[in-house]
Short mmCIF file of C-alpha atoms in Angstrom, two decimals:
data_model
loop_
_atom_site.label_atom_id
_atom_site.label_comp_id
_atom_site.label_asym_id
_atom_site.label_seq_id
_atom_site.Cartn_x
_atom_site.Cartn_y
_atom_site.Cartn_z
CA UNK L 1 -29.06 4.08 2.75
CA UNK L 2 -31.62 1.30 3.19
CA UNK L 3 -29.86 -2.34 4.88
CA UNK L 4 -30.79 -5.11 2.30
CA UNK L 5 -32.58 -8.20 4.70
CA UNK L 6 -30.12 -11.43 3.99
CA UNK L 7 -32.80 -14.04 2.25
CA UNK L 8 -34.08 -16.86 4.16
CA UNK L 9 -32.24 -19.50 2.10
CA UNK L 10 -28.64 -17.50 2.17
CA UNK L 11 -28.40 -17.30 6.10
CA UNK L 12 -29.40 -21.43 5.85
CA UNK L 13 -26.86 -22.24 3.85
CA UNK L 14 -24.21 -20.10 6.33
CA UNK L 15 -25.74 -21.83 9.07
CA UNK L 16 -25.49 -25.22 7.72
CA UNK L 17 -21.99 -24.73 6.48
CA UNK L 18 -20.95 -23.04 10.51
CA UNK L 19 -22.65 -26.61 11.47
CA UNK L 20 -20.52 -28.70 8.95
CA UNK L 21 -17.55 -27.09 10.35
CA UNK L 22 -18.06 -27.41 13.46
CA UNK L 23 -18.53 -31.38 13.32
CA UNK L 24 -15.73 -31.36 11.34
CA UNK L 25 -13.67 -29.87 14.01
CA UNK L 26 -14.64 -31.67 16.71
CA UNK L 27 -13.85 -35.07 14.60
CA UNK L 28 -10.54 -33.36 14.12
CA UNK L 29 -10.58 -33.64 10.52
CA UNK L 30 -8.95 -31.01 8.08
CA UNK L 31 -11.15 -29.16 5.02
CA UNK L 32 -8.50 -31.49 3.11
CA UNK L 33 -9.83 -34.77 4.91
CA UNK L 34 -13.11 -33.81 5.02
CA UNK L 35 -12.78 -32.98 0.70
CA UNK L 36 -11.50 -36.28 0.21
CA UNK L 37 -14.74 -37.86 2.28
CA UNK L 38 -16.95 -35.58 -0.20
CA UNK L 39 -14.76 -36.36 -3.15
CA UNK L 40 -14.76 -32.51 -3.95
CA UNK L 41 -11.68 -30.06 -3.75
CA UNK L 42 -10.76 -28.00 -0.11
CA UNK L 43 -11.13 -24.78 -1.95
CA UNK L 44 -15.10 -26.14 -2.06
CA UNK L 45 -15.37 -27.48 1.56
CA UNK L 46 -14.37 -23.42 2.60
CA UNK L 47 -17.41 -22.28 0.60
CA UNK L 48 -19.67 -25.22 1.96
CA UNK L 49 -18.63 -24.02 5.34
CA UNK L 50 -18.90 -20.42 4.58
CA UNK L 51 -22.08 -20.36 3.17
CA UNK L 52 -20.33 -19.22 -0.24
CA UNK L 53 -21.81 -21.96 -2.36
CA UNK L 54 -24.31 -24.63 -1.46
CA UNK L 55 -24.00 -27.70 0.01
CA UNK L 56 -26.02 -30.40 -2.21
CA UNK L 57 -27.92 -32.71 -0.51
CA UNK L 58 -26.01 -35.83 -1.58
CA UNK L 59 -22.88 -34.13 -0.24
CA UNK L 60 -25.42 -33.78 2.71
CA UNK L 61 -26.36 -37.46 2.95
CA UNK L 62 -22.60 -38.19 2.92
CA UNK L 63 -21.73 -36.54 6.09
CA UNK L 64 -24.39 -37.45 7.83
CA UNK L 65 -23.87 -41.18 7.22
CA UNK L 66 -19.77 -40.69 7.94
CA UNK L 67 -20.12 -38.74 11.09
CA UNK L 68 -23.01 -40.88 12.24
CA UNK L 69 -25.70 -37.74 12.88
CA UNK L 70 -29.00 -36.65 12.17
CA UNK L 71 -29.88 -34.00 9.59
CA UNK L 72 -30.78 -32.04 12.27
CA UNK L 73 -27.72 -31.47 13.83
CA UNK L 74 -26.87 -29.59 10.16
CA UNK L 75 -29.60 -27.26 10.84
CA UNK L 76 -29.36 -26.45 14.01
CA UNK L 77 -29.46 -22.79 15.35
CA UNK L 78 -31.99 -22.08 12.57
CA UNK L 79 -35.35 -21.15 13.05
CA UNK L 80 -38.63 -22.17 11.40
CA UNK L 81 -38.20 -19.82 8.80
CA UNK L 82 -35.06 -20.56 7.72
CA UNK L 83 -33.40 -17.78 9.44
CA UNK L 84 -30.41 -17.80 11.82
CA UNK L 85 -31.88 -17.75 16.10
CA UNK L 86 -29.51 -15.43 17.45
CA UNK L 87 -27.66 -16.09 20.61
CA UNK L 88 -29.40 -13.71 22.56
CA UNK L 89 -32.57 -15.05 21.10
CA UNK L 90 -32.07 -18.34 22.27
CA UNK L 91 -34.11 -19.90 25.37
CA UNK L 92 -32.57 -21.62 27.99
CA UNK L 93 -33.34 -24.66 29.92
CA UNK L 94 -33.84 -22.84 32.97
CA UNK L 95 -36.24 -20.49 31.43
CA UNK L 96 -38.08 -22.96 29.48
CA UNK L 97 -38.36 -24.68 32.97
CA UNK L 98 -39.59 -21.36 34.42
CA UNK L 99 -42.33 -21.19 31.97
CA UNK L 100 -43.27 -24.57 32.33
CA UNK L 101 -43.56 -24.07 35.95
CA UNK L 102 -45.78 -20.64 35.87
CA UNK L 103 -47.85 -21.91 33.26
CA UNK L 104 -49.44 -25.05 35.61
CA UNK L 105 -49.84 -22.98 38.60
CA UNK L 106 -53.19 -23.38 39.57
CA UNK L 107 -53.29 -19.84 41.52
CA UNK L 108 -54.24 -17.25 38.96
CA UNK L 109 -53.16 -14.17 41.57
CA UNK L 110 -49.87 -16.02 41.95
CA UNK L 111 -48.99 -16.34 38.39
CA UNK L 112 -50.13 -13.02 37.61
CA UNK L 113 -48.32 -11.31 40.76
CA UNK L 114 -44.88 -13.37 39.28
CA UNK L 115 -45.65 -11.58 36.20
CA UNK L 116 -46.13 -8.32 37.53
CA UNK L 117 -42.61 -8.61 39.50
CA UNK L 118 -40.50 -9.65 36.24
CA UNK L 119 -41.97 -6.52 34.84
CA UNK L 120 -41.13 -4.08 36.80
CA UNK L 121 -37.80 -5.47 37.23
CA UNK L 122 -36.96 -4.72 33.23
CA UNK L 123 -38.95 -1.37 33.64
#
């Protein structure tokens, strides 16, 4: 039986809702608090935050202005597309460094011998 791909827009609206929680929790609000901020019931703020239903961008506007963030910090952990980076996915400081570093060597047979090492370590 064929998987059906989760659309673009469904894994954003998880995303943003794992993000609302999250801010939530670290403010140490309740979903009760955080449905009086929104003026909405706690039954909604649990679909918000799961992704169920979703969250309208005046809603939106309204916790970014009470928690003091940017928008982005409702999106984050999504990618371009829309679509959730997984962990694993995820590049880390150290390897963007890495990259950064290879990528301005000025001695071709260097970079390309540092290359040919990382390879054969995976193979």
């Amino acid at each position: 039986m064929e998987q059906k791909q989760k659309e673009p827009f469904f894994e954003m609206d998880e995303r943003i809702g794992l993000n609302v929680k999250r801010l939530r929790k670290a403010a140490g609000h309740s979903q009760k608090y955080l449905a009086g901020i929104l003026n909405v019931s706690f039954q909604q703020v649990q679909k918000y935050e799961k992704g169920r239903n979703r969250l309208p961008v005046e809603k939106l506007y309204m916790l970014k202005n009470y928690y003091d963030v940017p928008y982005e910090t409702f999106f984050a952990g999504l990618d371009s597309a829309g679509f959730s980076r997984k962990e694993n996915q995820a590049v880390s400081c150290e390897m963007q460094m890495l990259i950064r570093h290879i990528k301005i060597m000025p001695e071709e047979d260097i970079k390309n011998m540092i290359i040919r090492m990382i390879t054969r370590l995976l193979y």
